[in-house]
PDB file of C-alpha atoms in Angstrom:
ATOM      1  CA  UNK A 149      72.576  37.697  -3.386  1.00  0.00           C
ATOM      2  CA  UNK A 150      72.489  36.644   0.230  1.00  0.00           C
ATOM      3  CA  UNK A 151      71.734  39.419   2.681  1.00  0.00           C
ATOM      4  CA  UNK A 152      73.845  39.361   5.810  1.00  0.00           C
ATOM      5  CA  UNK A 153      71.878  39.856   8.997  1.00  0.00           C
ATOM      6  CA  UNK A 154      72.952  42.955  10.948  1.00  0.00           C
ATOM      7  CA  UNK A 155      70.022  42.970  13.363  1.00  0.00           C
ATOM      8  CA  UNK A 156      71.222  43.013  16.976  1.00  0.00           C
ATOM      9  CA  UNK A 157      68.156  40.951  17.967  1.00  0.00           C
ATOM     10  CA  UNK A 158      67.523  39.330  14.563  1.00  0.00           C
ATOM     11  CA  UNK A 159      64.326  41.306  13.923  1.00  0.00           C
ATOM     12  CA  UNK A 160      62.338  39.700  11.111  1.00  0.00           C
ATOM     13  CA  UNK A 161      61.451  43.036   9.540  1.00  0.00           C
ATOM     14  CA  UNK A 162      65.147  43.784   8.989  1.00  0.00           C
ATOM     15  CA  UNK A 163      66.538  40.601   7.453  1.00  0.00           C
ATOM     16  CA  UNK A 164      65.596  37.565   5.474  1.00  0.00           C
ATOM     17  CA  UNK A 165      67.568  35.197   7.687  1.00  0.00           C
ATOM     18  CA  UNK A 166      65.259  35.381  10.735  1.00  0.00           C
ATOM     19  CA  UNK A 167      61.938  36.485   9.216  1.00  0.00           C
ATOM     20  CA  UNK A 168      60.339  33.051   8.947  1.00  0.00           C
ATOM     21  CA  UNK A 169      61.128  31.656  12.408  1.00  0.00           C
ATOM     22  CA  UNK A 170      60.053  34.870  14.153  1.00  0.00           C
ATOM     23  CA  UNK A 171      56.894  35.094  12.085  1.00  0.00           C
ATOM     24  CA  UNK A 172      56.060  31.522  13.048  1.00  0.00           C
ATOM     25  CA  UNK A 173      56.650  32.293  16.725  1.00  0.00           C
ATOM     26  CA  UNK A 174      54.359  35.327  16.485  1.00  0.00           C
ATOM     27  CA  UNK A 175      51.642  33.240  14.835  1.00  0.00           C
ATOM     28  CA  UNK A 176      51.885  30.567  17.518  1.00  0.00           C
ATOM     29  CA  UNK A 177      51.711  33.227  20.248  1.00  0.00           C
ATOM     30  CA  UNK A 178      48.672  34.899  18.711  1.00  0.00           C
ATOM     31  CA  UNK A 179      46.916  31.543  18.261  1.00  0.00           C
ATOM     32  CA  UNK A 180      47.556  30.527  21.865  1.00  0.00           C
ATOM     33  CA  UNK A 181      46.365  33.904  23.121  1.00  0.00           C
ATOM     34  CA  UNK A 182      43.168  33.725  21.081  1.00  0.00           C
ATOM     35  CA  UNK A 183      42.439  30.189  22.293  1.00  0.00           C
ATOM     36  CA  UNK A 184      42.902  31.239  25.916  1.00  0.00           C
ATOM     37  CA  UNK A 185      40.596  34.242  25.475  1.00  0.00           C
ATOM     38  CA  UNK A 186      37.947  32.106  23.792  1.00  0.00           C
ATOM     39  CA  UNK A 187      38.102  29.603  26.637  1.00  0.00           C
ATOM     40  CA  UNK A 188      37.529  32.342  29.211  1.00  0.00           C
ATOM     41  CA  UNK A 189      34.576  33.729  27.269  1.00  0.00           C
ATOM     42  CA  UNK A 190      32.825  30.402  26.821  1.00  0.00           C
ATOM     43  CA  UNK A 191      33.500  28.818  30.209  1.00  0.00           C
ATOM     44  CA  UNK A 192      30.420  28.839  32.481  1.00  0.00           C
ATOM     45  CA  UNK A 193      30.510  31.034  35.583  1.00  0.00           C
ATOM     46  CA  UNK A 194      30.676  28.104  38.005  1.00  0.00           C
ATOM     47  CA  UNK A 195      33.755  26.669  36.253  1.00  0.00           C
ATOM     48  CA  UNK A 196      35.702  29.918  36.640  1.00  0.00           C
ATOM     49  CA  UNK A 197      35.099  30.593  40.328  1.00  0.00           C
ATOM     50  CA  UNK A 198      33.225  29.446  43.409  1.00  0.00           C
ATOM     51  CA  UNK A 199      30.683  32.276  43.381  1.00  0.00           C
ATOM     52  CA  UNK A 200      27.272  32.316  41.712  1.00  0.00           C
ATOM     53  CA  UNK A 201      24.235  34.568  41.529  1.00  0.00           C
ATOM     54  CA  UNK A 202      20.769  33.064  41.821  1.00  0.00           C
ATOM     55  CA  UNK A 203      17.688  34.754  40.362  1.00  0.00           C
ATOM     56  CA  UNK A 204      14.671  34.634  42.700  1.00  0.00           C
ATOM     57  CA  UNK A 205      11.315  36.436  42.668  1.00  0.00           C
ATOM     58  CA  UNK A 206      10.180  37.381  46.181  1.00  0.00           C
ATOM     59  CA  UNK A 207       6.479  37.779  45.345  1.00  0.00           C
ATOM     60  CA  UNK A 208       5.267  34.176  45.386  1.00  0.00           C
ATOM     61  CA  UNK A 209       4.625  32.887  48.924  1.00  0.00           C
ATOM     62  CA  UNK A 210       5.267  30.315  50.268  1.00  0.00           C
ATOM     63  CA  UNK A 211       7.941  29.764  47.603  1.00  0.00           C
ATOM     64  CA  UNK A 212       9.621  33.149  47.903  1.00  0.00           C
ATOM     65  CA  UNK A 213       8.707  36.275  49.822  1.00  0.00           C
ATOM     66  CA  UNK A 214      10.454  39.426  51.005  1.00  0.00           C
ATOM     67  CA  UNK A 215       9.872  40.026  54.710  1.00  0.00           C
ATOM     68  CA  UNK A 216       9.524  43.383  56.518  1.00  0.00           C
ATOM     69  CA  UNK A 217      13.250  43.215  57.232  1.00  0.00           C
ATOM     70  CA  UNK A 218      13.982  42.931  53.511  1.00  0.00           C
ATOM     71  CA  UNK A 219      15.171  39.334  53.785  1.00  0.00           C
ATOM     72  CA  UNK A 220      14.087  36.632  51.346  1.00  0.00           C
ATOM     73  CA  UNK A 221      12.519  33.406  52.603  1.00  0.00           C
ATOM     74  CA  UNK A 222      10.448  30.520  51.319  1.00  0.00           C
ATOM     75  CA  UNK A 223      10.714  27.084  49.744  1.00  0.00           C
ATOM     76  CA  UNK A 224      12.599  28.288  46.640  1.00  0.00           C
ATOM     77  CA  UNK A 225      15.015  30.275  48.792  1.00  0.00           C
ATOM     78  CA  UNK A 226      15.777  27.310  51.060  1.00  0.00           C
ATOM     79  CA  UNK A 227      16.216  24.990  48.061  1.00  0.00           C
ATOM     80  CA  UNK A 228      18.587  27.464  46.389  1.00  0.00           C
ATOM     81  CA  UNK A 229      20.689  27.734  49.549  1.00  0.00           C
ATOM     82  CA  UNK A 230      20.778  23.952  49.993  1.00  0.00           C
ATOM     83  CA  UNK A 231      21.895  23.421  46.392  1.00  0.00           C
ATOM     84  CA  UNK A 232      24.614  26.056  46.716  1.00  0.00           C
ATOM     85  CA  UNK A 233      25.854  24.433  49.929  1.00  0.00           C
ATOM     86  CA  UNK A 234      25.945  21.030  48.247  1.00  0.00           C
ATOM     87  CA  UNK A 235      27.829  22.440  45.239  1.00  0.00           C
ATOM     88  CA  UNK A 236      30.181  24.252  47.651  1.00  0.00           C
ATOM     89  CA  UNK A 237      29.692  27.628  46.025  1.00  0.00           C
ATOM     90  CA  UNK A 238      29.052  31.021  47.589  1.00  0.00           C
ATOM     91  CA  UNK A 239      25.697  32.181  46.192  1.00  0.00           C
ATOM     92  CA  UNK A 240      24.159  35.636  46.123  1.00  0.00           C
ATOM     93  CA  UNK A 241      20.375  35.857  45.783  1.00  0.00           C
ATOM     94  CA  UNK A 242      19.245  38.436  43.218  1.00  0.00           C
ATOM     95  CA  UNK A 243      15.593  39.534  43.417  1.00  0.00           C
ATOM     96  CA  UNK A 244      14.011  39.939  39.981  1.00  0.00           C
ATOM     97  CA  UNK A 245      10.476  40.705  38.765  1.00  0.00           C
ATOM     98  CA  UNK A 246       8.938  37.661  37.105  1.00  0.00           C
ATOM     99  CA  UNK A 247       8.431  39.051  33.592  1.00  0.00           C
ATOM    100  CA  UNK A 248      12.123  39.920  33.281  1.00  0.00           C
ATOM    101  CA  UNK A 249      13.486  36.700  34.759  1.00  0.00           C
ATOM    102  CA  UNK A 250      14.701  34.926  31.602  1.00  0.00           C
ATOM    103  CA  UNK A 251      16.036  38.087  29.896  1.00  0.00           C
ATOM    104  CA  UNK A 252      18.015  38.848  33.070  1.00  0.00           C
ATOM    105  CA  UNK A 253      19.480  35.324  33.062  1.00  0.00           C
ATOM    106  CA  UNK A 254      20.520  35.607  29.431  1.00  0.00           C
ATOM    107  CA  UNK A 255      22.148  39.008  29.971  1.00  0.00           C
ATOM    108  CA  UNK A 256      24.158  37.448  32.837  1.00  0.00           C
ATOM    109  CA  UNK A 257      22.518  39.305  35.704  1.00  0.00           C
ATOM    110  CA  UNK A 258      22.605  35.912  37.422  1.00  0.00           C
ATOM    111  CA  UNK A 259      23.676  32.346  36.622  1.00  0.00           C
ATOM    112  CA  UNK A 260      20.561  30.311  37.413  1.00  0.00           C
ATOM    113  CA  UNK A 261      16.885  30.814  38.215  1.00  0.00           C
ATOM    114  CA  UNK A 262      15.261  29.218  41.265  1.00  0.00           C
ATOM    115  CA  UNK A 263      11.827  30.815  41.050  1.00  0.00           C
ATOM    116  CA  UNK A 264       9.121  28.170  40.572  1.00  0.00           C
ATOM    117  CA  UNK A 265       9.555  28.246  36.790  1.00  0.00           C
ATOM    118  CA  UNK A 266       7.512  25.599  35.010  1.00  0.00           C
ATOM    119  CA  UNK A 267       9.266  23.643  32.284  1.00  0.00           C
ATOM    120  CA  UNK A 268       7.628  24.408  28.936  1.00  0.00           C
ATOM    121  CA  UNK A 269       8.621  23.738  25.328  1.00  0.00           C
ATOM    122  CA  UNK A 270       8.753  27.464  24.569  1.00  0.00           C
ATOM    123  CA  UNK A 271      11.012  28.228  27.526  1.00  0.00           C
ATOM    124  CA  UNK A 272      13.240  25.242  26.741  1.00  0.00           C
ATOM    125  CA  UNK A 273      14.070  26.889  23.407  1.00  0.00           C
ATOM    126  CA  UNK A 274      15.869  29.757  25.156  1.00  0.00           C
ATOM    127  CA  UNK A 275      17.095  28.252  28.457  1.00  0.00           C
ATOM    128  CA  UNK A 276      18.118  24.823  29.726  1.00  0.00           C
ATOM    129  CA  UNK A 277      16.328  23.239  32.683  1.00  0.00           C
ATOM    130  CA  UNK A 278      17.460  21.006  35.510  1.00  0.00           C
ATOM    131  CA  UNK A 279      15.542  17.937  36.561  1.00  0.00           C
ATOM    132  CA  UNK A 280      12.147  18.636  38.145  1.00  0.00           C
ATOM    133  CA  UNK A 281      12.580  19.940  41.698  1.00  0.00           C
ATOM    134  CA  UNK A 282       8.887  20.154  42.562  1.00  0.00           C
ATOM    135  CA  UNK A 283       5.513  19.315  41.096  1.00  0.00           C
ATOM    136  CA  UNK A 284       2.236  20.948  42.163  1.00  0.00           C
ATOM    137  CA  UNK A 285      -1.106  20.655  40.308  1.00  0.00           C
ATOM    138  CA  UNK A 286      -3.544  23.499  39.619  1.00  0.00           C
ATOM    139  CA  UNK A 287      -6.971  24.023  41.215  1.00  0.00           C
ATOM    140  CA  UNK A 288     -10.160  25.800  40.223  1.00  0.00           C
ATOM    141  CA  UNK A 289     -11.611  28.001  42.999  1.00  0.00           C
ATOM    142  CA  UNK A 290     -14.954  29.803  43.098  1.00  0.00           C
ATOM    143  CA  UNK A 291     -17.724  30.767  45.517  1.00  0.00           C
ATOM    144  CA  UNK A 292     -19.190  27.747  47.229  1.00  0.00           C
ATOM    145  CA  UNK A 293     -21.945  26.200  45.120  1.00  0.00           C
ATOM    146  CA  UNK A 294     -21.323  28.427  42.082  1.00  0.00           C
ATOM    147  CA  UNK A 295     -20.169  25.553  39.862  1.00  0.00           C
ATOM    148  CA  UNK A 296     -20.319  21.783  40.053  1.00  0.00           C
ATOM    149  CA  UNK A 297     -17.640  21.145  37.458  1.00  0.00           C
ATOM    150  CA  UNK A 298     -15.440  23.638  35.562  1.00  0.00           C
ATOM    151  CA  UNK A 299     -16.536  22.528  32.087  1.00  0.00           C
ATOM    152  CA  UNK A 300     -16.420  24.857  29.051  1.00  0.00           C
ATOM    153  CA  UNK A 301     -20.232  24.875  28.977  1.00  0.00           C
ATOM    154  CA  UNK A 302     -20.502  25.721  32.680  1.00  0.00           C
ATOM    155  CA  UNK A 303     -18.026  28.611  32.284  1.00  0.00           C
ATOM    156  CA  UNK A 304     -19.492  30.000  29.052  1.00  0.00           C
ATOM    157  CA  UNK A 305     -19.747  33.777  29.385  1.00  0.00           C
ATOM    158  CA  UNK A 306     -17.954  33.686  32.751  1.00  0.00           C
ATOM    159  CA  UNK A 307     -14.703  35.414  33.692  1.00  0.00           C
ATOM    160  CA  UNK A 308     -11.726  33.211  34.534  1.00  0.00           C
ATOM    161  CA  UNK A 309      -8.953  34.791  36.617  1.00  0.00           C
ATOM    162  CA  UNK A 310      -5.510  33.397  35.860  1.00  0.00           C
ATOM    163  CA  UNK A 311      -1.824  34.342  36.001  1.00  0.00           C
ATOM    164  CA  UNK A 312      -0.655  35.820  32.715  1.00  0.00           C
ATOM    165  CA  UNK A 313       2.149  34.183  30.706  1.00  0.00           C
ATOM    166  CA  UNK A 314       1.504  30.871  32.458  1.00  0.00           C
ATOM    167  CA  UNK A 315       0.566  27.374  31.212  1.00  0.00           C
ATOM    168  CA  UNK A 316      -2.759  27.849  33.014  1.00  0.00           C
ATOM    169  CA  UNK A 317      -3.478  30.994  30.994  1.00  0.00           C
ATOM    170  CA  UNK A 318      -2.699  29.109  27.797  1.00  0.00           C
ATOM    171  CA  UNK A 319      -5.000  26.266  28.871  1.00  0.00           C
ATOM    172  CA  UNK A 320      -7.848  28.652  29.692  1.00  0.00           C
ATOM    173  CA  UNK A 321      -7.492  30.458  26.369  1.00  0.00           C
ATOM    174  CA  UNK A 322      -7.481  27.240  24.350  1.00  0.00           C
ATOM    175  CA  UNK A 323     -10.097  25.204  26.229  1.00  0.00           C
ATOM    176  CA  UNK A 324     -12.513  27.982  27.235  1.00  0.00           C
ATOM    177  CA  UNK A 325     -12.916  30.123  24.093  1.00  0.00           C
ATOM    178  CA  UNK A 326     -16.355  31.353  25.192  1.00  0.00           C
ATOM    179  CA  UNK A 327     -15.117  32.609  28.546  1.00  0.00           C
ATOM    180  CA  UNK A 328     -13.487  35.925  29.349  1.00  0.00           C
ATOM    181  CA  UNK A 329      -9.991  35.942  30.827  1.00  0.00           C
ATOM    182  CA  UNK A 330      -8.780  38.313  33.514  1.00  0.00           C
ATOM    183  CA  UNK A 331      -4.974  38.079  33.405  1.00  0.00           C
ATOM    184  CA  UNK A 332      -3.060  39.171  36.505  1.00  0.00           C
ATOM    185  CA  UNK A 333       0.626  39.806  37.204  1.00  0.00           C
ATOM    186  CA  UNK A 334       1.069  37.724  40.377  1.00  0.00           C
ATOM    187  CA  UNK A 335      -0.278  34.394  41.551  1.00  0.00           C
ATOM    188  CA  UNK A 336      -1.584  35.938  44.772  1.00  0.00           C
ATOM    189  CA  UNK A 337      -3.499  38.521  42.714  1.00  0.00           C
ATOM    190  CA  UNK A 338      -5.634  35.693  41.308  1.00  0.00           C
ATOM    191  CA  UNK A 339      -7.392  35.326  44.665  1.00  0.00           C
ATOM    192  CA  UNK A 340      -7.452  39.033  45.467  1.00  0.00           C
ATOM    193  CA  UNK A 341      -9.389  39.602  42.247  1.00  0.00           C
ATOM    194  CA  UNK A 342     -11.677  36.636  42.953  1.00  0.00           C
ATOM    195  CA  UNK A 343     -12.536  37.894  46.423  1.00  0.00           C
ATOM    196  CA  UNK A 344     -13.153  41.389  45.022  1.00  0.00           C
ATOM    197  CA  UNK A 345     -15.734  39.916  42.634  1.00  0.00           C
ATOM    198  CA  UNK A 346     -13.904  40.847  39.431  1.00  0.00           C
ATOM    199  CA  UNK A 347     -14.170  37.297  38.141  1.00  0.00           C
ATOM    200  CA  UNK A 348     -16.353  34.227  38.521  1.00  0.00           C
ATOM    201  CA  UNK A 349     -13.731  31.523  38.978  1.00  0.00           C
ATOM    202  CA  UNK A 350      -9.970  31.322  39.457  1.00  0.00           C
ATOM    203  CA  UNK A 351      -7.433  28.862  38.096  1.00  0.00           C
ATOM    204  CA  UNK A 352      -4.203  28.799  40.075  1.00  0.00           C
ATOM    205  CA  UNK A 353      -1.625  26.818  42.016  1.00  0.00           C
ATOM    206  CA  UNK A 354      -3.114  24.345  44.480  1.00  0.00           C
ATOM    207  CA  UNK A 355      -0.513  25.399  47.073  1.00  0.00           C
ATOM    208  CA  UNK A 356      -1.439  29.072  46.842  1.00  0.00           C
ATOM    209  CA  UNK A 357      -5.170  28.325  46.632  1.00  0.00           C
ATOM    210  CA  UNK A 358      -5.252  26.189  49.744  1.00  0.00           C
ATOM    211  CA  UNK A 359      -2.442  27.613  51.861  1.00  0.00           C
ATOM    212  CA  UNK A 360      -2.823  31.324  51.252  1.00  0.00           C
ATOM    213  CA  UNK A 361      -6.523  31.715  50.480  1.00  0.00           C
ATOM    214  CA  UNK A 362      -8.952  28.947  51.400  1.00  0.00           C
ATOM    215  CA  UNK A 363      -7.408  28.328  54.827  1.00  0.00           C
ATOM    216  CA  UNK A 364      -7.442  32.009  55.730  1.00  0.00           C
ATOM    217  CA  UNK A 365     -10.329  34.269  56.742  1.00  0.00           C
ATOM    218  CA  UNK A 366     -10.381  35.974  53.336  1.00  0.00           C
ATOM    219  CA  UNK A 367     -11.142  32.598  51.740  1.00  0.00           C
ATOM    220  CA  UNK A 368     -14.390  32.096  53.694  1.00  0.00           C
ATOM    221  CA  UNK A 369     -17.268  31.257  51.374  1.00  0.00           C
ATOM    222  CA  UNK A 370     -15.004  29.946  48.610  1.00  0.00           C
ATOM    223  CA  UNK A 371     -14.145  26.349  47.694  1.00  0.00           C
ATOM    224  CA  UNK A 372     -12.289  24.291  45.122  1.00  0.00           C
ATOM    225  CA  UNK A 373     -14.217  23.146  42.050  1.00  0.00           C
ATOM    226  CA  UNK A 374     -13.605  19.751  40.464  1.00  0.00           C
ATOM    227  CA  UNK A 375     -10.429  17.692  40.780  1.00  0.00           C
ATOM    228  CA  UNK A 376      -6.803  18.897  40.793  1.00  0.00           C
ATOM    229  CA  UNK A 377      -5.654  19.679  37.275  1.00  0.00           C
ATOM    230  CA  UNK A 378      -2.260  18.603  35.962  1.00  0.00           C
ATOM    231  CA  UNK A 379      -1.306  20.444  32.810  1.00  0.00           C
ATOM    232  CA  UNK A 380       1.671  19.726  30.612  1.00  0.00           C
ATOM    233  CA  UNK A 381       4.160  22.452  31.404  1.00  0.00           C
ATOM    234  CA  UNK A 382       2.217  23.512  34.480  1.00  0.00           C
ATOM    235  CA  UNK A 383       3.219  21.273  37.352  1.00  0.00           C
ATOM    236  CA  UNK A 384       6.822  20.316  36.473  1.00  0.00           C
ATOM    237  CA  UNK A 385       9.109  22.984  37.889  1.00  0.00           C
ATOM    238  CA  UNK A 386      12.827  23.232  37.114  1.00  0.00           C
ATOM    239  CA  UNK A 387      15.879  25.393  37.669  1.00  0.00           C
ATOM    240  CA  UNK A 388      16.842  27.381  34.570  1.00  0.00           C
ATOM    241  CA  UNK A 389      20.375  28.054  33.334  1.00  0.00           C
ATOM    242  CA  UNK A 390      21.613  29.711  30.166  1.00  0.00           C
ATOM    243  CA  UNK A 391      21.252  27.681  26.992  1.00  0.00           C
ATOM    244  CA  UNK A 392      24.256  25.418  26.563  1.00  0.00           C
ATOM    245  CA  UNK A 393      25.520  25.725  30.147  1.00  0.00           C
ATOM    246  CA  UNK A 394      25.547  21.951  30.503  1.00  0.00           C
ATOM    247  CA  UNK A 395      28.267  21.817  33.203  1.00  0.00           C
ATOM    248  CA  UNK A 396      26.218  23.970  35.570  1.00  0.00           C
ATOM    249  CA  UNK A 397      22.987  22.124  34.788  1.00  0.00           C
ATOM    250  CA  UNK A 398      24.700  18.797  35.535  1.00  0.00           C
ATOM    251  CA  UNK A 399      26.086  20.120  38.817  1.00  0.00           C
ATOM    252  CA  UNK A 400      22.619  21.312  39.838  1.00  0.00           C
ATOM    253  CA  UNK A 401      21.097  17.912  38.984  1.00  0.00           C
ATOM    254  CA  UNK A 402      23.756  16.110  41.025  1.00  0.00           C
ATOM    255  CA  UNK A 403      23.194  18.461  43.976  1.00  0.00           C
ATOM    256  CA  UNK A 404      19.415  18.021  43.734  1.00  0.00           C
ATOM    257  CA  UNK A 405      19.775  14.234  43.859  1.00  0.00           C
ATOM    258  CA  UNK A 406      22.085  14.544  46.853  1.00  0.00           C
ATOM    259  CA  UNK A 407      19.745  16.699  48.959  1.00  0.00           C
ATOM    260  CA  UNK A 408      16.829  14.373  48.157  1.00  0.00           C
ATOM    261  CA  UNK A 409      18.874  11.286  49.030  1.00  0.00           C
ATOM    262  CA  UNK A 410      20.041  12.524  52.439  1.00  0.00           C
ATOM    263  CA  UNK A 411      16.691  14.007  53.536  1.00  0.00           C
ATOM    264  CA  UNK A 412      17.506  17.716  53.308  1.00  0.00           C
ATOM    265  CA  UNK A 413      14.893  18.234  50.581  1.00  0.00           C
ATOM    266  CA  UNK A 414      12.170  16.598  52.665  1.00  0.00           C
ATOM    267  CA  UNK A 415      13.083  18.678  55.726  1.00  0.00           C
ATOM    268  CA  UNK A 416      12.740  21.850  53.687  1.00  0.00           C
ATOM    269  CA  UNK A 417       9.443  20.781  52.086  1.00  0.00           C
ATOM    270  CA  UNK A 418       7.883  19.929  55.467  1.00  0.00           C
ATOM    271  CA  UNK A 419       8.323  23.534  56.588  1.00  0.00           C
ATOM    272  CA  UNK A 420       5.876  24.686  53.917  1.00  0.00           C
ATOM    273  CA  UNK A 421       3.648  21.806  52.778  1.00  0.00           C
ATOM    274  CA  UNK A 422       1.562  19.031  54.291  1.00  0.00           C
ATOM    275  CA  UNK A 423       1.778  16.910  51.150  1.00  0.00           C
ATOM    276  CA  UNK A 424       4.516  15.619  48.837  1.00  0.00           C
ATOM    277  CA  UNK A 425       5.608  18.247  46.304  1.00  0.00           C
ATOM    278  CA  UNK A 426       8.489  16.254  44.888  1.00  0.00           C
ATOM    279  CA  UNK A 427       6.351  14.688  42.162  1.00  0.00           C
ATOM    280  CA  UNK A 428       7.139  11.215  43.476  1.00  0.00           C
ATOM    281  CA  UNK A 429      10.880  11.775  42.950  1.00  0.00           C
ATOM    282  CA  UNK A 430      11.899  12.325  46.548  1.00  0.00           C
TER     283      UNK A 430
END
């Protein structure tokens, strides 16, 4: 028997006549709402607004340093600001200790890392990297005349000072099994420990070795040993974004190409270095 609809607004829970069309409308509404929510959750930060947060370190001169006034400066800081200007986004710099840099990125404390992070296979499993934005080799440093060449035989039983969790530390561990390693938390600590006599030889960034140690009074009596060393995953430095954030990575790459093409990159680099750090890609 046909049921006559007495619903003033044809409510589907009251009559058979309007149940199906209203149910379909509800389903379509729920589906559209879910799709919109999913889109908001998965869209990268830069696609949703014109503001971004940039993770920087502040303890790695001349790349990033916190001055007495609390302000950040350095090569990484200037590059980050130039990229943000090119992308036309308002960026906030967020200072972060090095060991927590990637976890902070992945928990959305910031949207990208501009902190002299070398591109390694292990890191590429958990973050995505931009194109290389600078390339600096490593150098061995020791007391003048202590070593002719930094061979495994020459360093047998000696203590190598190196930054922990770095490609250089991995290289020292693998290639110098008969040497002791003194692992330090900051790149500048490599040379503080060397000067204090807590190690026999240091393996660190050529920029830090020459600019912040050998050319200063505290570097008197020390010298580089052997030729510059280019390690896979040591000299290629990129900007990290969260895994899968391809739109932001592509925007960063486009901005990087733009500031290299119009000379802004070179102007920044000349403030800090006397040699080309672009890796031949300037």
